[in-house]
């Protein structure tokens, strides 16, 4: 197992376009998290899944954002009608199902909206 | 509310110096992790340390859960230690997610 994998690594898009990011967690991990990080800040929680169930969404996750984990394996994060304020690093992490176990992060997807 | 605070926000040292980074958290935690963010943005796990002391080479960490703080020590700093260090905690109260501090930016000059 090579760890958490995110694709693409970089995405440049025009304002108003839709974008989709993918996260492949560590294979035995049941929990999958999405975070967003802007320049000079710590990562901020967006949402998390336990298996295929989305158990919590942050207020940061506007109606333009949707996340799925259809078979409890990989996850996708879609942003519709992108805005310049969506430019950020999007980070995915996974951990075992028990709360509080060690989380491991992927390389991130850097989104630039022009 | 649930908060994680890191200090100092910036630290500039000469190569060979020792450094101490601090993380305070507002409530009881059942997990605390230290990360180093590499220049490409990936968070690299340094320590999973809800309590006690751990060491890994020149790095060590101590969490005193009863007093709600954790310390990361870097001895004999090297230029490759430069970067941003984050601590993050799972709290017993509240949602099941890591809450991050704002980070400490460490610069090691040759």
Tab-separated table of C-alpha atoms in Angstrom:
chain	number	residue	atom	x	y	z
A	1	UNK	CA	0.000	0.000	0.000
A	2	UNK	CA	1.417	3.340	-1.050
A	3	UNK	CA	-0.654	5.557	1.222
A	4	UNK	CA	-3.392	8.060	0.449
A	5	UNK	CA	-3.444	9.111	-3.202
A	6	UNK	CA	-5.051	12.242	-4.635
A	7	UNK	CA	-5.610	13.233	-8.236
A	8	UNK	CA	-5.025	15.546	-9.909
A	9	UNK	CA	-2.130	17.196	-8.087
A	10	UNK	CA	-2.839	20.551	-9.699
A	11	UNK	CA	-5.920	21.981	-11.373
A	12	UNK	CA	-6.326	25.360	-13.037
A	13	UNK	CA	-9.855	26.224	-14.035
A	14	UNK	CA	-11.816	29.219	-15.198
A	15	UNK	CA	-14.352	30.785	-12.879
A	16	UNK	CA	-17.749	29.182	-13.324
A	17	UNK	CA	-16.444	25.774	-14.394
A	18	UNK	CA	-17.030	22.559	-12.446
A	19	UNK	CA	-14.109	20.543	-11.085
A	20	UNK	CA	-13.854	17.088	-9.518
A	21	UNK	CA	-11.071	15.713	-7.343
A	22	UNK	CA	-10.440	12.107	-6.421
A	23	UNK	CA	-9.027	10.550	-3.247
A	24	UNK	CA	-7.985	6.919	-2.821
A	25	UNK	CA	-7.504	6.137	0.900
A	26	UNK	CA	-5.315	3.512	2.521
A	27	UNK	CA	-7.106	0.275	1.696
A	28	UNK	CA	-8.078	-0.905	5.182
A	29	UNK	CA	-9.161	2.540	6.393
A	30	UNK	CA	-12.877	3.058	6.876
A	31	UNK	CA	-12.796	6.787	7.534
A	32	UNK	CA	-12.064	9.364	4.870
A	33	UNK	CA	-11.779	13.110	5.455
A	34	UNK	CA	-11.629	16.164	3.204
A	35	UNK	CA	-9.898	19.363	4.328
A	36	UNK	CA	-9.218	22.708	2.660
A	37	UNK	CA	-6.139	24.807	3.262
A	38	UNK	CA	-5.635	28.402	2.139
A	39	UNK	CA	-2.326	30.228	2.121
A	40	UNK	CA	-0.877	30.758	5.570
A	41	UNK	CA	-3.646	28.892	7.367
A	42	UNK	CA	-4.035	25.486	8.931
A	43	UNK	CA	-6.214	22.891	7.198
A	44	UNK	CA	-9.951	23.318	7.801
A	45	UNK	CA	-12.351	20.389	7.974
A	46	UNK	CA	-14.898	20.043	5.167
A	47	UNK	CA	-16.522	16.611	5.536
A	48	UNK	CA	-15.921	12.995	6.486
A	49	UNK	CA	-17.183	9.530	5.579
A	50	UNK	CA	-17.326	6.327	7.523
A	51	UNK	CA	-17.452	3.656	4.835
A	52	UNK	CA	-19.949	5.059	2.305
A	53	UNK	CA	-21.910	7.197	4.790
A	54	UNK	CA	-21.208	10.922	4.919
A	55	UNK	CA	-21.465	11.611	8.656
A	56	UNK	CA	-20.626	15.302	8.949
A	57	UNK	CA	-20.355	18.355	6.740
A	58	UNK	CA	-18.806	21.656	7.754
A	59	UNK	CA	-20.611	24.935	7.265
A	60	UNK	CA	-17.691	25.743	4.951
A	61	UNK	CA	-19.164	23.231	2.508
A	62	UNK	CA	-21.569	25.397	0.532
A	63	UNK	CA	-24.265	24.046	-1.778
A	64	UNK	CA	-21.752	24.185	-4.620
A	65	UNK	CA	-19.667	21.474	-2.975
A	66	UNK	CA	-20.603	17.810	-2.976
A	67	UNK	CA	-18.660	14.765	-1.877
A	68	UNK	CA	-19.322	11.087	-2.440
A	69	UNK	CA	-17.830	7.775	-1.463
A	70	UNK	CA	-20.093	5.399	-3.347
A	71	UNK	CA	-18.613	2.019	-2.444
A	72	UNK	CA	-16.778	2.955	0.692
A	73	UNK	CA	-13.464	3.022	-1.124
A	74	UNK	CA	-12.385	6.090	-3.137
A	75	UNK	CA	-14.068	9.468	-2.739
A	76	UNK	CA	-14.742	12.397	-5.042
A	77	UNK	CA	-15.142	16.063	-4.183
A	78	UNK	CA	-16.934	18.184	-6.777
A	79	UNK	CA	-17.102	21.954	-6.839
A	80	UNK	CA	-19.721	23.452	-9.133
A	81	UNK	CA	-19.574	26.970	-10.580
A	82	UNK	CA	-16.131	27.613	-9.151
A	83	UNK	CA	-15.287	31.024	-7.691
A	84	UNK	CA	-11.909	32.642	-7.133
A	85	UNK	CA	-12.372	32.125	-3.402
A	86	UNK	CA	-12.330	28.364	-3.974
A	87	UNK	CA	-8.622	28.544	-4.833
A	88	UNK	CA	-6.913	26.449	-2.167
A	89	UNK	CA	-5.183	23.170	-1.433
A	90	UNK	CA	-7.697	20.355	-0.979
A	91	UNK	CA	-6.406	17.595	1.287
A	92	UNK	CA	-7.743	14.107	1.821
A	93	UNK	CA	-6.965	11.904	4.811
A	94	UNK	CA	-7.926	8.444	5.960
A	95	UNK	CA	-7.889	6.533	9.236
A	96	UNK	CA	-9.272	3.433	10.858
A	97	UNK	CA	-12.871	3.530	11.983
A	98	UNK	CA	-12.234	4.159	15.658
A	99	UNK	CA	-12.363	7.826	16.492
A	100	UNK	CA	-9.035	9.290	17.391
A	101	UNK	CA	-6.804	6.874	15.513
A	102	UNK	CA	-3.886	8.154	13.473
A	103	UNK	CA	-4.823	9.922	10.255
A	104	UNK	CA	-2.681	9.938	7.109
A	105	UNK	CA	-2.882	12.598	4.415
A	106	UNK	CA	-2.485	12.518	0.665
A	107	UNK	CA	-0.365	14.868	-1.415
A	108	UNK	CA	-3.265	17.269	-1.914
A	109	UNK	CA	-4.851	18.861	-4.970
A	110	UNK	CA	-3.971	22.511	-5.538
A	111	UNK	CA	-6.862	24.337	-7.194
A	112	UNK	CA	-6.406	27.694	-8.891
A	113	UNK	CA	-9.496	29.473	-10.187
A	114	UNK	CA	-8.722	32.195	-12.725
B	1	UNK	CA	-15.149	26.468	21.647
B	2	UNK	CA	-12.740	23.747	20.582
B	3	UNK	CA	-9.403	25.319	19.715
B	4	UNK	CA	-5.822	24.375	19.002
B	5	UNK	CA	-3.229	27.125	19.391
B	6	UNK	CA	0.391	26.909	18.322
B	7	UNK	CA	3.325	29.068	19.303
B	8	UNK	CA	5.420	30.710	18.171
B	9	UNK	CA	3.928	31.467	14.751
B	10	UNK	CA	7.413	31.968	13.299
B	11	UNK	CA	10.800	30.739	14.463
B	12	UNK	CA	14.128	31.524	12.812
B	13	UNK	CA	17.238	29.679	13.982
B	14	UNK	CA	20.763	28.903	12.896
B	15	UNK	CA	21.700	25.420	11.808
B	16	UNK	CA	22.653	23.310	14.812
B	17	UNK	CA	20.328	25.062	17.257
B	18	UNK	CA	17.587	23.313	19.208
B	19	UNK	CA	13.947	24.337	18.893
B	20	UNK	CA	10.762	23.852	20.880
B	21	UNK	CA	7.315	24.217	19.353
B	22	UNK	CA	4.242	24.368	21.559
B	23	UNK	CA	0.635	23.306	21.017
B	24	UNK	CA	-2.149	24.173	23.468
B	25	UNK	CA	-5.605	22.645	23.188
B	26	UNK	CA	-8.813	23.805	24.756
B	27	UNK	CA	-10.337	20.530	25.964
B	28	UNK	CA	-9.571	16.854	26.582
B	29	UNK	CA	-8.269	15.015	23.547
B	30	UNK	CA	-8.117	11.359	22.545
B	31	UNK	CA	-5.583	11.937	19.786
B	32	UNK	CA	-2.907	14.464	19.054
B	33	UNK	CA	-0.708	14.442	15.969
B	34	UNK	CA	2.262	16.514	14.811
B	35	UNK	CA	2.830	17.039	11.093
B	36	UNK	CA	5.482	18.654	8.932
B	37	UNK	CA	4.155	20.192	5.740
B	38	UNK	CA	6.637	19.712	2.931
B	39	UNK	CA	7.245	22.354	0.239
B	40	UNK	CA	4.732	20.625	-2.041
B	41	UNK	CA	1.991	20.830	0.557
B	42	UNK	CA	1.794	17.266	1.797
B	43	UNK	CA	1.367	16.720	5.527
B	44	UNK	CA	3.976	14.271	6.752
B	45	UNK	CA	3.192	12.414	9.978
B	46	UNK	CA	5.768	13.048	12.692
B	47	UNK	CA	4.099	11.785	15.859
B	48	UNK	CA	0.825	10.280	16.993
B	49	UNK	CA	0.994	11.186	20.682
B	50	UNK	CA	-2.204	11.520	22.750
B	51	UNK	CA	-0.077	11.346	25.898
B	52	UNK	CA	3.463	10.688	27.029
B	53	UNK	CA	6.766	11.110	25.227
B	54	UNK	CA	8.060	9.701	21.956
B	55	UNK	CA	11.358	10.104	20.140
B	56	UNK	CA	12.345	9.611	16.533
B	57	UNK	CA	15.939	10.526	15.794
B	58	UNK	CA	16.482	14.240	16.375
B	59	UNK	CA	12.784	14.806	16.961
B	60	UNK	CA	10.824	14.126	20.093
B	61	UNK	CA	7.379	15.056	21.359
B	62	UNK	CA	5.687	15.206	24.725
B	63	UNK	CA	1.975	15.547	25.414
B	64	UNK	CA	0.735	16.392	28.903
B	65	UNK	CA	-2.951	15.673	28.436
B	66	UNK	CA	-3.985	16.780	31.931
B	67	UNK	CA	-2.498	20.229	31.296
B	68	UNK	CA	-3.688	20.368	27.677
B	69	UNK	CA	-0.458	20.955	25.851
B	70	UNK	CA	2.052	19.221	23.648
B	71	UNK	CA	5.641	20.105	22.754
B	72	UNK	CA	7.698	19.196	19.715
B	73	UNK	CA	11.484	19.292	20.148
B	74	UNK	CA	13.944	19.425	17.296
B	75	UNK	CA	17.585	19.026	18.258
B	76	UNK	CA	20.623	19.999	16.176
B	77	UNK	CA	18.384	21.622	13.538
B	78	UNK	CA	19.238	21.193	9.880
B	79	UNK	CA	18.170	23.346	6.923
B	80	UNK	CA	15.969	20.463	5.772
B	81	UNK	CA	13.916	20.887	8.967
B	82	UNK	CA	12.597	24.176	7.597
B	83	UNK	CA	8.896	24.341	6.852
B	84	UNK	CA	5.572	24.572	8.618
B	85	UNK	CA	4.756	22.335	11.575
B	86	UNK	CA	1.156	21.646	12.534
B	87	UNK	CA	-0.389	20.006	15.524
B	88	UNK	CA	-3.917	18.646	15.304
B	89	UNK	CA	-6.207	17.053	17.856
B	90	UNK	CA	-9.304	14.896	18.097
B	91	UNK	CA	-11.398	16.091	21.012
B	92	UNK	CA	-13.525	13.811	23.195
B	93	UNK	CA	-16.289	16.398	22.988
B	94	UNK	CA	-17.566	17.257	19.562
B	95	UNK	CA	-17.232	15.808	16.109
B	96	UNK	CA	-14.902	13.056	15.014
B	97	UNK	CA	-12.295	15.060	13.145
B	98	UNK	CA	-8.824	16.496	13.560
B	99	UNK	CA	-8.806	20.185	14.481
B	100	UNK	CA	-5.634	21.936	13.351
B	101	UNK	CA	-3.656	24.790	14.805
B	102	UNK	CA	-2.402	27.629	12.632
B	103	UNK	CA	1.088	26.190	12.408
B	104	UNK	CA	4.624	27.265	13.285
B	105	UNK	CA	6.832	28.299	10.377
B	106	UNK	CA	10.381	27.181	11.149
B	107	UNK	CA	13.292	28.608	9.171
B	108	UNK	CA	16.747	27.125	9.697
B	109	UNK	CA	19.525	29.257	8.239
B	110	UNK	CA	22.880	27.728	7.264
